[in-house]
Tab-separated table of C-alpha atoms and ligand atoms in Angstrom:
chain	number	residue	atom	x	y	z
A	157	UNK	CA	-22.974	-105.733	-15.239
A	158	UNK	CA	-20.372	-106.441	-12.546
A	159	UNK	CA	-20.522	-105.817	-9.255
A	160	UNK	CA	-18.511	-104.787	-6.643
A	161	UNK	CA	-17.885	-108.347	-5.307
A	162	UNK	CA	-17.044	-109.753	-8.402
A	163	UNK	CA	-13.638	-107.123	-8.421
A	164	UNK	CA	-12.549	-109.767	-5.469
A	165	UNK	CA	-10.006	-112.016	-5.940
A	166	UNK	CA	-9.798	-115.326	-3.956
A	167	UNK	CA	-7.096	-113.656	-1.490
A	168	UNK	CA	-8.368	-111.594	1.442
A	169	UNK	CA	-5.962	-108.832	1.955
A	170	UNK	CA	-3.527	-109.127	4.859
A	171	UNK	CA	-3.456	-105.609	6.038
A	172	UNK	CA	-3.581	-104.527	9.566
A	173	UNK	CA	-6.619	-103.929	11.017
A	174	UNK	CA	-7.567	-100.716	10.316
A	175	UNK	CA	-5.171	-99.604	7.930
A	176	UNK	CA	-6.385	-97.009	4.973
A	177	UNK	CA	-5.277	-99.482	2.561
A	178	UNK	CA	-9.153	-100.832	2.798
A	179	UNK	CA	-11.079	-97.966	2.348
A	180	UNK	CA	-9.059	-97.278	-0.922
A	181	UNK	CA	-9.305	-101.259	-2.288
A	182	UNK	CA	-13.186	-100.922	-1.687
A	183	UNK	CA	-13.443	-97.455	-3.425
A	184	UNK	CA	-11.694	-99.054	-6.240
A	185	UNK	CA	-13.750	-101.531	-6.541
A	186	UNK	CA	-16.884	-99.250	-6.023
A	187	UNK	CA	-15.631	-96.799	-8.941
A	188	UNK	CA	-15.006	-99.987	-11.332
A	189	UNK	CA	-18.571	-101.309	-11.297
A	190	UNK	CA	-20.400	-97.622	-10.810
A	191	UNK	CA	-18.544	-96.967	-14.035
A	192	UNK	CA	-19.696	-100.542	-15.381
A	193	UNK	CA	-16.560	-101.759	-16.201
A	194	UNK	CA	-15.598	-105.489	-16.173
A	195	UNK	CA	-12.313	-107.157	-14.863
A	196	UNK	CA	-11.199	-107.650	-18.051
A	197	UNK	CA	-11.923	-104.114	-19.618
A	198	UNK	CA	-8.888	-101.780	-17.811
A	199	UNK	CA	-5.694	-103.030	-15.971
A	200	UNK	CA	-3.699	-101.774	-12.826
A	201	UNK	CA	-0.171	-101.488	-12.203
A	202	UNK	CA	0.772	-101.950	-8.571
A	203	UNK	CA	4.353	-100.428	-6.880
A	204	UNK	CA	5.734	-101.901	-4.243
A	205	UNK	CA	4.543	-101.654	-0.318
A	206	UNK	CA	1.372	-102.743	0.958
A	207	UNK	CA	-0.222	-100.824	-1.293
A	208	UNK	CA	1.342	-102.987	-3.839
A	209	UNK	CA	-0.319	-106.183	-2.201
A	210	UNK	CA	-3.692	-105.435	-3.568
A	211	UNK	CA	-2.097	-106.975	-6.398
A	212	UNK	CA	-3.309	-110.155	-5.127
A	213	UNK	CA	-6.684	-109.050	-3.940
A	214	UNK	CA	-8.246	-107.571	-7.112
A	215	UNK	CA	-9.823	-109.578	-9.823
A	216	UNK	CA	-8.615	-107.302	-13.265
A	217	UNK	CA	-5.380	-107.657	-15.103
A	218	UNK	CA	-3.000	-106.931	-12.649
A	219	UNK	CA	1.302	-105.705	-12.933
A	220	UNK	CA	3.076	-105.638	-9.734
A	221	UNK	CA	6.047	-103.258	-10.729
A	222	UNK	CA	9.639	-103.132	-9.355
A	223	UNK	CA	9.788	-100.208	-6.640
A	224	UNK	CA	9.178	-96.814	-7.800
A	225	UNK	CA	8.796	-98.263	-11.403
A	226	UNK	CA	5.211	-98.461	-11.934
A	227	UNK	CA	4.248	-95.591	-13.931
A	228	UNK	CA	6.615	-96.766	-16.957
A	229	UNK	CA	5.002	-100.133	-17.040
A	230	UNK	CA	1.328	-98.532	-17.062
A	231	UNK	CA	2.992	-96.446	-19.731
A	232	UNK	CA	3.396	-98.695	-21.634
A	233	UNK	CA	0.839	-100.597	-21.444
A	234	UNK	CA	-1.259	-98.087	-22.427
A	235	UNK	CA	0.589	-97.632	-25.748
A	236	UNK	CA	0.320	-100.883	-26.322
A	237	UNK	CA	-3.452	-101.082	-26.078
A	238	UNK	CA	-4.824	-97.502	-26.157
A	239	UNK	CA	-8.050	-98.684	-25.590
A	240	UNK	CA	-7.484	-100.012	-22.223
A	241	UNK	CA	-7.974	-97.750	-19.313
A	242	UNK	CA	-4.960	-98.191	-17.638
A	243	UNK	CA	-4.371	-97.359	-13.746
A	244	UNK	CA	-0.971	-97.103	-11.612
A	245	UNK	CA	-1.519	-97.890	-7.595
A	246	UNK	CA	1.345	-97.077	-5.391
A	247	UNK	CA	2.401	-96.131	-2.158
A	248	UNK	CA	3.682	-92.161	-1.506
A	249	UNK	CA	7.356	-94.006	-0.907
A	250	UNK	CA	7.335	-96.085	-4.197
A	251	UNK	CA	5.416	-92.990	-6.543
A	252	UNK	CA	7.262	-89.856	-4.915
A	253	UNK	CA	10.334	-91.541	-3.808
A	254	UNK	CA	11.747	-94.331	-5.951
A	255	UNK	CA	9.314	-93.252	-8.849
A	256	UNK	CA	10.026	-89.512	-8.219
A	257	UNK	CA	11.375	-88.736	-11.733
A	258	UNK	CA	8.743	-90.715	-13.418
A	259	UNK	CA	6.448	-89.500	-11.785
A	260	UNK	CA	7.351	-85.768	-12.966
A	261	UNK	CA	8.194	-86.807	-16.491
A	262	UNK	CA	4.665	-88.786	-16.643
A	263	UNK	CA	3.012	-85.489	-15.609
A	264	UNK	CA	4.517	-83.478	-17.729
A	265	UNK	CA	4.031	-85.706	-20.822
A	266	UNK	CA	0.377	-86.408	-19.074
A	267	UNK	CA	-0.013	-89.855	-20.460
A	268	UNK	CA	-3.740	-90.951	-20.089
A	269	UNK	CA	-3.091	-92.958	-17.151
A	270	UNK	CA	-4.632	-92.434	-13.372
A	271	UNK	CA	-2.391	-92.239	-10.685
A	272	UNK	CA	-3.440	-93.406	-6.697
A	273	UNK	CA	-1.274	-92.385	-4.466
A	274	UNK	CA	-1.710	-94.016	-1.270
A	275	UNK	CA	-0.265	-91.017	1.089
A	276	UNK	CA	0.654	-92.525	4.499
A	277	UNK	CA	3.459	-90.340	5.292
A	278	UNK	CA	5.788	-93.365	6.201
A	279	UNK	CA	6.538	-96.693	4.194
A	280	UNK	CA	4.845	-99.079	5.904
A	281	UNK	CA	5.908	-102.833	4.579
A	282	UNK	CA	9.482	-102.076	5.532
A	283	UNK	CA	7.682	-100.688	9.176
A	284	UNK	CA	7.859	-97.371	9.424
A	285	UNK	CA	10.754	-95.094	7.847
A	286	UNK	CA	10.837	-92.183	6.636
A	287	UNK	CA	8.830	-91.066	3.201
A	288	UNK	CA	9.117	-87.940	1.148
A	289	UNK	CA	5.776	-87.316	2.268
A	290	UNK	CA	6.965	-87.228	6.182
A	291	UNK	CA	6.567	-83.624	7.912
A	292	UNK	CA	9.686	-82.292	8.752
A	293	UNK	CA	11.065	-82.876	12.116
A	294	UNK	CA	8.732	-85.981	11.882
A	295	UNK	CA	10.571	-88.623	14.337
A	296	UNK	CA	10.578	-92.169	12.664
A	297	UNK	CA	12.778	-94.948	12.987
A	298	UNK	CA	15.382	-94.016	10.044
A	299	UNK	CA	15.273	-90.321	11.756
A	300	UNK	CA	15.213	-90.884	15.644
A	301	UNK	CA	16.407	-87.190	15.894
A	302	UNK	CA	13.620	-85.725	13.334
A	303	UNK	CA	12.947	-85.573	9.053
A	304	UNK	CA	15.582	-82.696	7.878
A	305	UNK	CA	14.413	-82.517	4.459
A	306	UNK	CA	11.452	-80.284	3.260
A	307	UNK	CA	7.702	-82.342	3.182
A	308	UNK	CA	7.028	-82.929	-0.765
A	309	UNK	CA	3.861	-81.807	-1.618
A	310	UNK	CA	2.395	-83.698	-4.003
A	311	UNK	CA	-0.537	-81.780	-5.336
A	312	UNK	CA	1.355	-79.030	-5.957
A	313	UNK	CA	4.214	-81.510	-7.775
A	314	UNK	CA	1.383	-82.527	-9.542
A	315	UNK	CA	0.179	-79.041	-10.872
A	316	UNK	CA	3.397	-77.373	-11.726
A	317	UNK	CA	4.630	-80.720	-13.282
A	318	UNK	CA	1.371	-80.368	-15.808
A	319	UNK	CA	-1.046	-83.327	-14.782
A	320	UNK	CA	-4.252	-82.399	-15.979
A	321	UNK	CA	-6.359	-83.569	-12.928
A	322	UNK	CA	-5.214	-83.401	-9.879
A	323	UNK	CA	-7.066	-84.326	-6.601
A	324	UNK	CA	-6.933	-85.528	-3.015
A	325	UNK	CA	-8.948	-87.832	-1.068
A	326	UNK	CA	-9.117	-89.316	2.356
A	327	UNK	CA	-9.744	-92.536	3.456
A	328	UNK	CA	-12.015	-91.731	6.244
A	329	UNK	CA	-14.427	-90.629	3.854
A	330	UNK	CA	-15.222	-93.647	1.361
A	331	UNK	CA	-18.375	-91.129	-0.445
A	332	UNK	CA	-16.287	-88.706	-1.381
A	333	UNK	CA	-13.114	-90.728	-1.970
A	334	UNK	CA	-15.073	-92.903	-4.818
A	335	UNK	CA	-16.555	-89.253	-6.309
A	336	UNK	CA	-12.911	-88.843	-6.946
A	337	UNK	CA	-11.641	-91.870	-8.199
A	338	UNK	CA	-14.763	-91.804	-10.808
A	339	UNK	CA	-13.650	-88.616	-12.099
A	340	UNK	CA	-9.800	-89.330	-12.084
A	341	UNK	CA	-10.510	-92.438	-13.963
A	342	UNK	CA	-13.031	-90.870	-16.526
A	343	UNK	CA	-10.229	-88.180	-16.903
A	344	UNK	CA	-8.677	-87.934	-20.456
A	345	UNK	CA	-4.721	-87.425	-19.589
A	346	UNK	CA	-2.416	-87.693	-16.443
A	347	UNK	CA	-4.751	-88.120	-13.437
A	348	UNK	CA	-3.205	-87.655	-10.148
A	349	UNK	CA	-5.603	-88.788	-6.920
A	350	UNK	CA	-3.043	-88.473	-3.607
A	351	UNK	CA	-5.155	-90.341	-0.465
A	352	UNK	CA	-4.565	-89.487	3.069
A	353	UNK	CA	-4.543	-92.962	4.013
A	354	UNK	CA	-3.286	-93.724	8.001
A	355	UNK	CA	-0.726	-96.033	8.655
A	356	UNK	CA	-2.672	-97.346	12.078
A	357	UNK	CA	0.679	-99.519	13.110
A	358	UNK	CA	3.759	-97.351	12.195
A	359	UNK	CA	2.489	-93.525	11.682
A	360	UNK	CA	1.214	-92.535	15.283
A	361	UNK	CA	1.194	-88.678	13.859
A	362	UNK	CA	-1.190	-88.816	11.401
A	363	UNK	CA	-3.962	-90.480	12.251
A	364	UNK	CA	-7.823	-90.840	11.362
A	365	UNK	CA	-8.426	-88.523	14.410
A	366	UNK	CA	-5.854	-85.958	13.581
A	367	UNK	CA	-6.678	-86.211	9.764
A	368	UNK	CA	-10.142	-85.490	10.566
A	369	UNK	CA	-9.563	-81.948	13.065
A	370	UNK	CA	-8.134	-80.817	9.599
A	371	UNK	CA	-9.600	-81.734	6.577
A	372	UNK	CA	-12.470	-80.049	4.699
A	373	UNK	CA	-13.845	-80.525	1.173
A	374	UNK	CA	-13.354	-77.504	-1.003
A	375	UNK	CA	-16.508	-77.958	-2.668
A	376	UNK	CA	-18.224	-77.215	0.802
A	377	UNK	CA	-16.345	-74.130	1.114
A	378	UNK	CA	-16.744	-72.109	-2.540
A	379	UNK	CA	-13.529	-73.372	-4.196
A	380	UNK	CA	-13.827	-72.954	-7.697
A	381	UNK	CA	-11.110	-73.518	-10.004
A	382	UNK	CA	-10.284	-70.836	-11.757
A	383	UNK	CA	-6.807	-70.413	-12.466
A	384	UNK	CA	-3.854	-72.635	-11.847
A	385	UNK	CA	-1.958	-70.118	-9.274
A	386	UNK	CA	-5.076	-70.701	-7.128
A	387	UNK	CA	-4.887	-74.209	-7.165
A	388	UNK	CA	-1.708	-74.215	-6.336
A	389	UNK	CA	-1.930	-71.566	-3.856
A	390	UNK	CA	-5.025	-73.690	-2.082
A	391	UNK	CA	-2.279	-76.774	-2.053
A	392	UNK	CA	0.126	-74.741	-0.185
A	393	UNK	CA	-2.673	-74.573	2.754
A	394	UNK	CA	-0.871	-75.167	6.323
A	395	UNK	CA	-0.387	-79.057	6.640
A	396	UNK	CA	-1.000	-78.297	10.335
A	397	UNK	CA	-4.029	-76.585	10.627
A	398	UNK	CA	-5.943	-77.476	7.248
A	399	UNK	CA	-5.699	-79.828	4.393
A	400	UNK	CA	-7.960	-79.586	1.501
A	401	UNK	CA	-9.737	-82.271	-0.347
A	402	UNK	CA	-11.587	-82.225	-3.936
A	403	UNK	CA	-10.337	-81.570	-7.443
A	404	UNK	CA	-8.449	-78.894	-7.289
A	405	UNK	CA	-7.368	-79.038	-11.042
A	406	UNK	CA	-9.032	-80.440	-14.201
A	407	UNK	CA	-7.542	-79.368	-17.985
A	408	UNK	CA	-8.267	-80.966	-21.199
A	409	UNK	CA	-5.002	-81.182	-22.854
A	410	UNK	CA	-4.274	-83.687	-26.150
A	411	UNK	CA	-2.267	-86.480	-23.940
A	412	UNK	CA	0.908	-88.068	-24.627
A	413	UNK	CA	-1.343	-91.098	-26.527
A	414	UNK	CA	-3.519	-88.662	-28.670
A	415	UNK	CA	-0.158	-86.915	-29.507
A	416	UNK	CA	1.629	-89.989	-31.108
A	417	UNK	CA	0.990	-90.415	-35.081
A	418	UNK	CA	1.415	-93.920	-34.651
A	419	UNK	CA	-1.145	-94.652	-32.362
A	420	UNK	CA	-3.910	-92.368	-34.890
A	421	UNK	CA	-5.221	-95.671	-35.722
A	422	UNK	CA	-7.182	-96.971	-33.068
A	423	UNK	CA	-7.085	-100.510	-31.197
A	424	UNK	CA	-4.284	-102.547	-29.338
A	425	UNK	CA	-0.765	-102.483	-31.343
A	426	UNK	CA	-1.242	-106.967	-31.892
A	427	UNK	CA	-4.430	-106.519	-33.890
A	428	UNK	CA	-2.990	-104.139	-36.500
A	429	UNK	CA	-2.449	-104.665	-40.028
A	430	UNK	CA	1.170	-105.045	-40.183
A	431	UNK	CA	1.580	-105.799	-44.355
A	432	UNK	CA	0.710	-101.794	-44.496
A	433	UNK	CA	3.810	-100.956	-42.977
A	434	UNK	CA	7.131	-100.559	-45.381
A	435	UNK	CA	10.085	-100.735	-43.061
A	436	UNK	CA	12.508	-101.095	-45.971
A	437	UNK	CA	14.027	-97.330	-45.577
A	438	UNK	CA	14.916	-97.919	-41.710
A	439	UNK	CA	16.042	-101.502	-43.272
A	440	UNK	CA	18.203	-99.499	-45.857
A	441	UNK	CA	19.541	-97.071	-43.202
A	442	UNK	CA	21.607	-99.987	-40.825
A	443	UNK	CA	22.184	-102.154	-43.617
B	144	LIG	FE1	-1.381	-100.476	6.492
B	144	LIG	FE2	0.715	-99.532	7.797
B	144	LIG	FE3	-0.134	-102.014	8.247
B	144	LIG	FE4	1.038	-101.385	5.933
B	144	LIG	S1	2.007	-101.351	7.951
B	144	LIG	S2	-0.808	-102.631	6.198
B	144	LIG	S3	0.293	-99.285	5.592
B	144	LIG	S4	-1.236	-100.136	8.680
């Protein structure tokens, strides 16, 4: 069985000292061999940021997307091999900025994929401008005078969108955070896990200190789900004064995959028995 050392790759990542980028790439890791899987049994699909360097620093069949584009590729290469669990890493700038529409359509068609969202509130490879995730009146170097827009949300995105899971983590709390990632990959459907995960060089707001005055785990504190209003009313919670962590939502739901007739027969699309299919009326059609 593998273990977590053998999801390395040669590379050792070049994040900043610090940064929540680590805690996530060793919960990964953690997850993968808790649930026993092998590098070669499930693939990830990277965005672009730093979050889209680990790329390079896990062993497993690896995609690094163009920005914001992720989430189609995982897409699809989960249709293409239904079999595969299939995962989509990405930064809160490449998933709920560039990937915004994708990542709305994806919930609402809740394609068996899990989504990590690596929630820094900033992008930080391009050092330190403005995300949709940024508070308003946040001051950052694209906004010198303040954010103007309204903070997205993305738990409740998530929930009204339809994803079937959705949950937040923190990466000050590596325990809890691979609890999550267990479940979200186990999940059957659209999985959404969003990580508060500090920017230690470019976000000076939100850090592990000012994360920690704030968060609690639901679980601690009697949250059951019961309907989705609540959830969504417990991801509405004041940013400022508390932010919840834990599942807050968990359907089962046919996804996108179960729901397509030509995927009924199971195994990756290459190993199929082609000479079964009669294309000769589609042929006739554009002739
Ligand atoms: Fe992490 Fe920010 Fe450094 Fe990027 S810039 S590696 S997000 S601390």
């Amino acid at each position: 069985m593998a273990k977590v050392q053998d999801f390395n790759s040669p590379n050792f990542p070049t994040w900043c000292p610090g940064c929540g980028d680590f805690s996530i790439w060793g919960s990964l890791k953690q997850s993968f061999a808790e649930l026993g899987l092998e590098p070669h049994q499930f693939a990830v699909v990277y965005g672009i940021g730093c979050s889209g360097n680990m790329c390079s620093f896990v062993n497993a069949y690896g995609f690094e997307g163009l920005h914001g584009r992720g989430i189609p590729v995982a897409a699809g290469i989960k249709m293409a091999n239904p079999d595969l669990p299939v995962m989509m890493v990405g930064g809160d700038g490449d998933i709920l900025g560039e990937g915004m529409g994708h990542f709305i359509h994806a919930c609402r068609a809740n394609h068996n994929l899990n989504i990590v969202i690596h929630n820094n509130q900033v992008y930080g490879l391009t050092t330190g401008q403005t995300a949709p995730t940024s508070e308003q009146g946040m001051k950052t170097k694209s906004t010198p005078h303040g954010v103007i827009e309204e903070q997205t949300n993305p738990i409740a995105l998530a929930l009204t969108a339809g994803a079937t899971f959705v949950a937040r983590g923190f990466a000050g709390d590596i325990p809890h955070l691979v609890k999550l990632m267990k479940a979200a990959i186990e999940h059957e459907g659209f999985a959404v896990l969003d990580v508060l995960q500090p920017c230690v060089t470019f976000n000076k707001v939100n850090t592990y200190a000012w994360f920690r005055e704030r968060v609690y785990k639901m679980e601690e504190k009697g949250y059951a789900q019961t309907t989705k209003a609540a959830a969504i009313e417990k991801a509405l919670e004041p940013w400022h004064t508390q932010i919840p962590l834990g599942i807050f939502w968990q359907e089962k739901k046919p996804s996108y995959e179960d729901s397509l007739p030509q995927l009924k027969e199971k195994g990756p699309l290459p190993t199929r028995d082609l000479s079964k299919i009669d294309i000769t009326p589609l042929y006739e059609e554009f002739r």
